[in-house]
Amino acid sequence: THSSFLNPSLRPAAILDDQSACGRGERLALALARENINSLMEGSSQARVEVDVYELQTDSQYDTTDTNPDEGRGLSDWSRLQPRLWIPHVKIGPEETPKLPYLRFASVTLYPSNEDLSLAIGSILRSLGYPTTSLVCAKAECLLRLEELVHRFLISRETLSVRMLDDSLDPTPLLKEIRDDKVATIIIDANASISYHILRKANELGMMSAFYKYILTTMDFPLLRLDDVVGDQSNILGFSMLNSSHPFYLEFIRSLNLSWREGCNVTPYPGPALSSALMFDAVHVVVSAVRELNRSQEIGVEYDGLTGHIEFNSKGQRTNYTLKILEKHPRGHKEVRDQTGKIGTWFSNNTLAMNATSLDLNASETLANKTLIVTTILENPYVMHKANHQDYQGNDQYKGFCVDMLRELADILKFSFKIKLVDDGLYGAPEPNGSWTGMVGELINR
């Protein structure tokens, strides 16, 4: 094995499964990694690095139809050769579910482990006081991927309901059930495009108010453009591994952006997919490992990459790394900050730094610049029509104690309001089927 590393060039191979014109950038990331490594080695005796790229065709025997393209295909036939040939297998997609035993010994993955993802979501739920939660799954494997999270609910008194998208991928019935059950915290386990589809439908169903909180598992959360979905009251959280302080980060973004403009008529450039940043880091990890092996029989690779600190435990999983917590807003996403100004972060030793977020503000801050719809009923002396109310529009049609109090509250707390007379003119009473009429019913139905 040693003698092969003395060749003039080191040639790791990359197997790609994405042939779309608007690809995620892995091929370019490989070229950028190669040039980055070779430029650092100019004039040194180190072997030059070349990367052989193999693309899976859609009819390839390696292709598996039952795995989401965004999650990385199984490459199962090739992988079965790996234990006998001891081919090191560096993976940039999520862990297989269920785990493949033949990948155990010579495989490492740069993607967060399933267990870590569960722990990170669990940490956010803990910071929210363990609310009743609903998990929306795009695929059945989600229960294996988030096994640790589901297990945590099973051994506690908290409630988790699981809802699976059917083949039509229409989330409407699931979201209506969640809304009717008054569940306010929703975890979405799906790729970026399906996550967007679910959030857009939630918005159409009136489920983007301050009442709801969404936690997305897709590591391509930074790519989501939700301007047509989120409002000032929306609470949508997700994760990012991208390390924007890496010295090559800006050059990486610029190169991908230029490539995107040349090869894709979909604009604007959404930003780097995590898979391209992981591919860049994977090349560096492989080259570092091979060079380490030339010096000693012990390989202990550590590298600070575009996806943060890279180090592996004995199972070949990422360890000693961080996930940023991001929150989507109408103007892009902001990094959630704690009281010391640090970025909201989950650390892989399972600690969370997220002290002051829009999920945990007092009422005055929560209501600032919001517009509330106030359901009410005509009743002297609380809410009354002005004598000439037909000459006025909106709130100016009304007077009374409740109206005066609303105006005072709005002035103190800096919110706006629209008075809406209750449709059926009732205070509200329970119906035989469990629903409510009147103002109570309108509040319950949000």
XYZ file of N, CA, C and O in Angstrom, residues 236-341:
424
model
N -39.359 29.775 12.408
C -38.868 28.624 11.655
C -37.385 28.470 11.937
O -36.583 29.341 11.592
N -37.026 27.358 12.595
C -35.635 27.123 12.976
C -35.038 25.980 12.175
O -35.729 25.042 11.782
N -33.727 26.061 11.961
C -33.011 24.980 11.301
C -31.528 25.070 11.598
O -31.090 25.905 12.395
N -30.765 24.210 10.936
C -29.341 24.073 11.243
C -28.471 24.449 10.043
O -28.892 24.369 8.895
N -27.243 24.835 10.344
C -26.234 25.053 9.307
C -24.889 24.582 9.829
O -24.560 24.798 10.988
N -24.104 23.936 8.933
C -22.741 23.520 9.283
C -21.699 24.426 8.633
O -20.506 24.255 8.861
N -22.130 25.354 7.772
C -21.181 26.137 6.987
C -20.374 27.077 7.871
O -20.921 27.758 8.740
N -19.066 27.111 7.635
C -18.158 27.943 8.426
C -17.759 29.156 7.592
O -16.818 29.103 6.807
N -18.494 30.246 7.755
C -18.279 31.426 6.912
C -16.963 32.137 7.220
O -16.539 33.009 6.467
N -16.279 31.756 8.309
C -14.985 32.403 8.622
C -13.803 31.628 8.042
O -12.655 32.015 8.220
N -14.066 30.519 7.334
C -12.979 29.764 6.702
C -12.297 30.640 5.641
O -12.981 31.341 4.889
N -10.958 30.611 5.561
C -10.264 31.511 4.625
C -10.653 31.315 3.160
O -10.516 32.243 2.359
N -11.150 30.135 2.795
C -11.507 29.888 1.400
C -13.006 30.067 1.144
O -13.473 29.935 0.019
N -13.779 30.399 2.188
C -15.242 30.408 2.078
C -15.742 31.376 0.998
O -16.547 31.012 0.134
N -15.260 32.616 1.013
C -15.753 33.615 0.058
C -15.405 33.236 -1.378
O -16.208 33.407 -2.297
N -14.201 32.696 -1.573
C -13.800 32.244 -2.902
C -14.678 31.067 -3.354
O -15.072 30.966 -4.526
N -14.997 30.198 -2.427
C -15.858 29.039 -2.695
C -17.237 29.510 -3.161
O -17.749 29.052 -4.196
N -17.824 30.452 -2.415
C -19.147 30.994 -2.758
C -19.105 31.671 -4.129
O -19.984 31.473 -4.972
N -18.054 32.477 -4.349
C -17.941 33.224 -5.606
C -17.853 32.267 -6.796
O -18.528 32.443 -7.812
N -17.041 31.225 -6.667
C -16.870 30.270 -7.761
C -18.170 29.525 -8.058
O -18.546 29.344 -9.222
N -18.853 29.081 -7.006
C -20.118 28.369 -7.207
C -21.161 29.291 -7.840
O -21.948 28.870 -8.693
N -21.160 30.545 -7.424
C -22.119 31.519 -7.950
C -21.897 31.737 -9.442
O -22.835 31.753 -10.236
N -20.632 31.899 -9.844
C -20.310 32.089 -11.261
C -20.734 30.867 -12.072
O -21.320 30.985 -13.148
N -20.437 29.685 -11.543
C -20.798 28.443 -12.220
C -22.314 28.331 -12.355
O -22.838 27.911 -13.390
N -23.013 28.717 -11.309
C -24.478 28.668 -11.311
C -25.039 29.563 -12.417
O -25.910 29.185 -13.181
N -24.484 30.784 -12.532
C -24.974 31.731 -13.538
C -24.770 31.207 -14.956
O -25.564 31.430 -15.844
N -23.652 30.497 -15.148
C -23.341 29.986 -16.481
C -24.196 28.776 -16.836
O -24.587 28.597 -17.981
N -24.498 27.934 -15.844
C -25.101 26.643 -16.155
C -26.555 26.487 -15.782
O -27.119 25.425 -15.950
N -27.201 27.541 -15.265
C -28.545 27.361 -14.734
C -29.386 28.597 -14.978
O -28.968 29.708 -14.665
N -30.581 28.402 -15.546
C -31.445 29.557 -15.800
C -32.385 29.844 -14.634
O -33.245 30.697 -14.725
N -32.239 29.101 -13.550
C -33.016 29.383 -12.338
C -32.209 30.360 -11.498
O -31.060 30.093 -11.151
N -32.767 31.498 -11.192
C -32.052 32.493 -10.399
C -32.930 32.922 -9.230
O -34.139 32.745 -9.261
N -32.378 33.530 -8.196
C -30.950 33.772 -8.017
C -30.236 32.543 -7.465
O -30.885 31.557 -7.090
N -28.908 32.649 -7.403
C -28.094 31.583 -6.806
C -28.509 31.405 -5.356
O -28.499 32.359 -4.580
N -28.890 30.175 -4.941
C -29.433 29.994 -3.593
C -28.377 29.930 -2.493
O -28.705 30.001 -1.318
N -27.098 29.789 -2.882
C -26.044 29.572 -1.895
C -25.520 28.158 -2.026
O -26.069 27.347 -2.774
N -24.446 27.826 -1.297
C -23.836 26.504 -1.454
C -24.661 25.421 -0.764
O -25.035 25.559 0.393
N -24.953 24.347 -1.505
C -25.550 23.177 -0.866
C -24.511 22.569 0.069
O -23.304 22.629 -0.208
N -24.954 22.012 1.174
C -24.016 21.429 2.128
C -23.184 20.340 1.458
O -21.992 20.196 1.743
N -23.782 19.587 0.524
C -23.060 18.492 -0.124
C -21.801 18.992 -0.832
O -20.785 18.298 -0.854
N -21.839 20.196 -1.418
C -20.652 20.701 -2.116
C -19.561 21.090 -1.118
O -18.380 20.810 -1.333
N -19.953 21.703 0.004
C -18.962 22.053 1.030
C -18.366 20.796 1.664
O -17.165 20.731 1.936
N -19.205 19.779 1.888
C -18.714 18.519 2.453
C -17.772 17.814 1.479
O -16.796 17.188 1.889
N -18.065 17.918 0.175
C -17.200 17.298 -0.821
C -15.830 17.967 -0.824
O -14.792 17.290 -0.900
N -15.810 19.293 -0.738
C -14.553 20.039 -0.648
C -13.747 19.543 0.552
O -12.555 19.247 0.464
N -14.420 19.440 1.698
C -13.741 18.992 2.921
C -13.298 17.534 2.821
O -12.241 17.158 3.341
N -14.112 16.706 2.144
C -13.789 15.282 2.038
C -12.460 15.069 1.316
O -11.652 14.223 1.711
N -12.218 15.843 0.241
C -10.953 15.712 -0.491
C -9.786 16.051 0.429
O -8.773 15.342 0.475
N -9.934 17.134 1.199
C -8.864 17.517 2.128
C -8.623 16.438 3.178
O -7.481 16.154 3.550
N -9.699 15.828 3.656
C -9.577 14.781 4.676
C -8.839 13.567 4.108
O -7.936 13.010 4.753
N -9.205 13.161 2.890
C -8.558 11.994 2.275
C -7.078 12.254 2.061
O -6.216 11.419 2.386
N -6.753 13.420 1.520
C -5.343 13.755 1.255
C -4.562 13.826 2.570
O -3.449 13.292 2.668
N -5.149 14.432 3.593
C -4.481 14.512 4.901
C -4.227 13.121 5.461
O -3.154 12.841 6.015
N -5.222 12.233 5.317
C -5.095 10.872 5.861
C -3.986 10.109 5.154
O -3.185 9.414 5.796
N -3.930 10.225 3.821
C -2.908 9.501 3.062
C -1.521 10.013 3.434
O -0.582 9.227 3.621
N -1.394 11.325 3.559
C -0.076 11.882 3.909
C 0.324 11.498 5.338
O 1.493 11.282 5.626
N -0.668 11.397 6.201
C -0.405 10.961 7.577
C 0.052 9.505 7.579
O 0.951 9.118 8.323
N -0.561 8.697 6.698
C -0.207 7.283 6.618
C 1.217 7.104 6.097
O 1.904 6.152 6.463
N 1.687 8.004 5.263
C 3.072 7.949 4.793
C 4.062 8.167 5.940
O 5.188 7.702 5.892
N 3.578 8.915 6.966
C 4.496 9.229 8.076
C 4.403 8.213 9.198
O 5.356 7.981 9.912
N 3.220 7.643 9.410
C 3.071 6.681 10.503
C 1.901 5.760 10.211
O 1.095 6.018 9.318
N 1.805 4.688 10.990
C 0.709 3.733 10.806
C -0.573 4.211 11.488
O -1.638 3.654 11.272
N -0.464 5.218 12.345
C -1.634 5.734 13.067
C -2.189 6.946 12.313
O -1.448 7.888 12.039
N -3.462 6.911 11.984
C -4.076 8.064 11.328
C -5.040 8.724 12.300
O -5.977 8.098 12.793
N -4.787 9.979 12.578
C -5.713 10.753 13.398
C -5.945 12.077 12.694
O -5.252 13.048 12.941
N -6.906 12.100 11.767
C -7.108 13.289 10.933
C -7.931 14.326 11.676
O -8.999 14.028 12.197
N -7.426 15.547 11.697
C -8.200 16.699 12.151
C -8.009 17.803 11.126
O -6.904 18.003 10.616
N -9.104 18.508 10.814
C -9.025 19.517 9.765
C -10.127 20.541 10.029
O -11.239 20.174 10.414
N -9.814 21.810 9.865
C -10.828 22.860 9.986
C -11.290 23.239 8.589
O -10.537 23.841 7.819
N -12.505 22.841 8.241
C -12.974 22.957 6.869
C -14.121 23.922 6.692
O -14.487 24.681 7.599
N -14.701 23.886 5.494
C -15.856 24.729 5.181
C -17.066 24.343 6.024
O -18.007 25.122 6.160
N -17.047 23.124 6.585
C -18.150 22.691 7.453
C -17.715 22.635 8.915
O -18.297 21.916 9.714
N -16.681 23.413 9.247
C -16.237 23.476 10.634
C -15.173 22.439 10.952
O -14.560 21.853 10.059
N -14.956 22.216 12.242
C -13.909 21.298 12.683
C -14.270 19.861 12.307
O -15.397 19.414 12.536
N -13.304 19.156 11.707
C -13.543 17.779 11.270
C -12.637 16.840 12.049
O -11.414 16.978 12.048
N -13.284 15.921 12.732
C -12.599 14.910 13.538
C -13.579 13.750 13.634
O -14.794 13.961 13.548
N -13.084 12.526 13.784
C -13.960 11.358 13.780
C -13.786 10.546 15.053
O -12.689 10.456 15.596
N -14.895 9.944 15.508
C -14.800 9.012 16.632
C -14.510 7.611 16.110
O -14.322 7.403 14.911
N -14.498 6.636 16.997
C -14.115 5.272 16.603
C -15.138 4.632 15.669
O -14.849 3.634 15.017
N -16.357 5.201 15.597
C -17.377 4.667 14.685
C -17.306 5.333 13.311
O -18.136 5.047 12.449
N -16.342 6.233 13.112
C -16.245 6.939 11.834
C -17.226 8.088 11.707
O -17.487 8.580 10.610
N -17.783 8.538 12.843
C -18.745 9.644 12.830
C -18.051 10.952 13.205
O -17.045 10.950 13.918
N -18.624 12.072 12.756
C -18.101 13.383 13.133
C -18.184 13.550 14.654
O -19.163 13.162 15.286
N -17.153 14.169 15.204
C -17.173 14.485 16.627
C -16.504 15.833 16.829
O -15.787 16.326 15.946
N -16.765 16.463 17.967
C -16.130 17.739 18.308
C -16.414 18.798 17.243
O -15.516 19.464 16.752
N -17.681 18.952 16.898
C -18.082 19.947 15.898
C -19.325 20.688 16.387
O -19.855 20.393 17.464
N -19.792 21.637 15.625
C -20.943 22.441 16.038
C -21.950 22.573 14.898
O -21.601 22.468 13.719
N -23.196 22.784 15.266
C -24.257 23.145 14.325
C -24.766 24.530 14.701
O -25.134 24.755 15.853
N -24.780 25.452 13.740
C -25.400 26.750 14.001
C -26.912 26.591 13.986
O -27.459 25.795 13.229
N -27.572 27.359 14.853
C -29.031 27.410 14.837
C -29.419 28.685 14.089
O -29.009 29.782 14.477
N -30.176 28.542 13.019
C -30.621 29.690 12.236
C -32.127 29.837 12.345
O -32.848 28.865 12.559
N -32.599 31.067 12.186
C -34.032 31.340 12.221
C -34.393 32.124 10.969
O -33.731 33.114 10.639
N -35.408 31.651 10.261
C -35.819 32.316 9.020
C -36.681 33.535 9.314
O -37.559 33.499 10.174
N -36.412 34.590 8.550
C -37.199 35.816 8.643
C -37.552 36.277 7.240
O -36.965 35.812 6.268
N -38.501 37.223 7.107
C -38.878 37.668 5.762
C -37.684 38.160 4.948
O -37.673 38.058 3.736
N -36.677 38.696 5.592
C -35.506 39.203 4.871
C -34.346 38.218 5.022
O -33.290 38.559 5.537
N -34.536 37.002 4.577
C -33.477 35.998 4.667
C -33.512 35.305 6.010
O -34.562 35.118 6.599
N -32.335 34.929 6.522
C -32.302 34.301 7.841
C -31.291 35.032 8.713
O -30.317 35.573 8.249
N -31.593 35.075 9.991
C -30.638 35.683 10.914
C -30.108 34.593 11.823
O -30.787 33.613 12.098
N -28.874 34.744 12.244
C -28.308 33.783 13.170
C -28.796 34.135 14.572
O -28.698 35.266 15.019
N -29.377 33.158 15.235
C -29.935 33.388 16.563
C -28.800 33.659 17.544
O -27.826 32.921 17.586
N -28.912 34.702 18.320
C -27.815 35.089 19.198
C -28.233 34.980 20.666
O -29.378 35.234 21.010
N -27.288 34.609 21.509
C -27.580 34.594 22.933
C -27.195 35.946 23.524
O -26.813 36.868 22.822
N -27.293 36.097 24.844
C -27.121 37.405 25.460
C -25.699 37.927 25.366
O -25.467 39.125 25.500
N -24.716 37.084 25.136
C -23.340 37.557 25.005
C -23.012 37.917 23.562
O -21.886 38.290 23.266
N -23.980 37.812 22.665
C -23.737 38.138 21.265
C -23.222 36.979 20.441
O -23.023 37.112 19.242
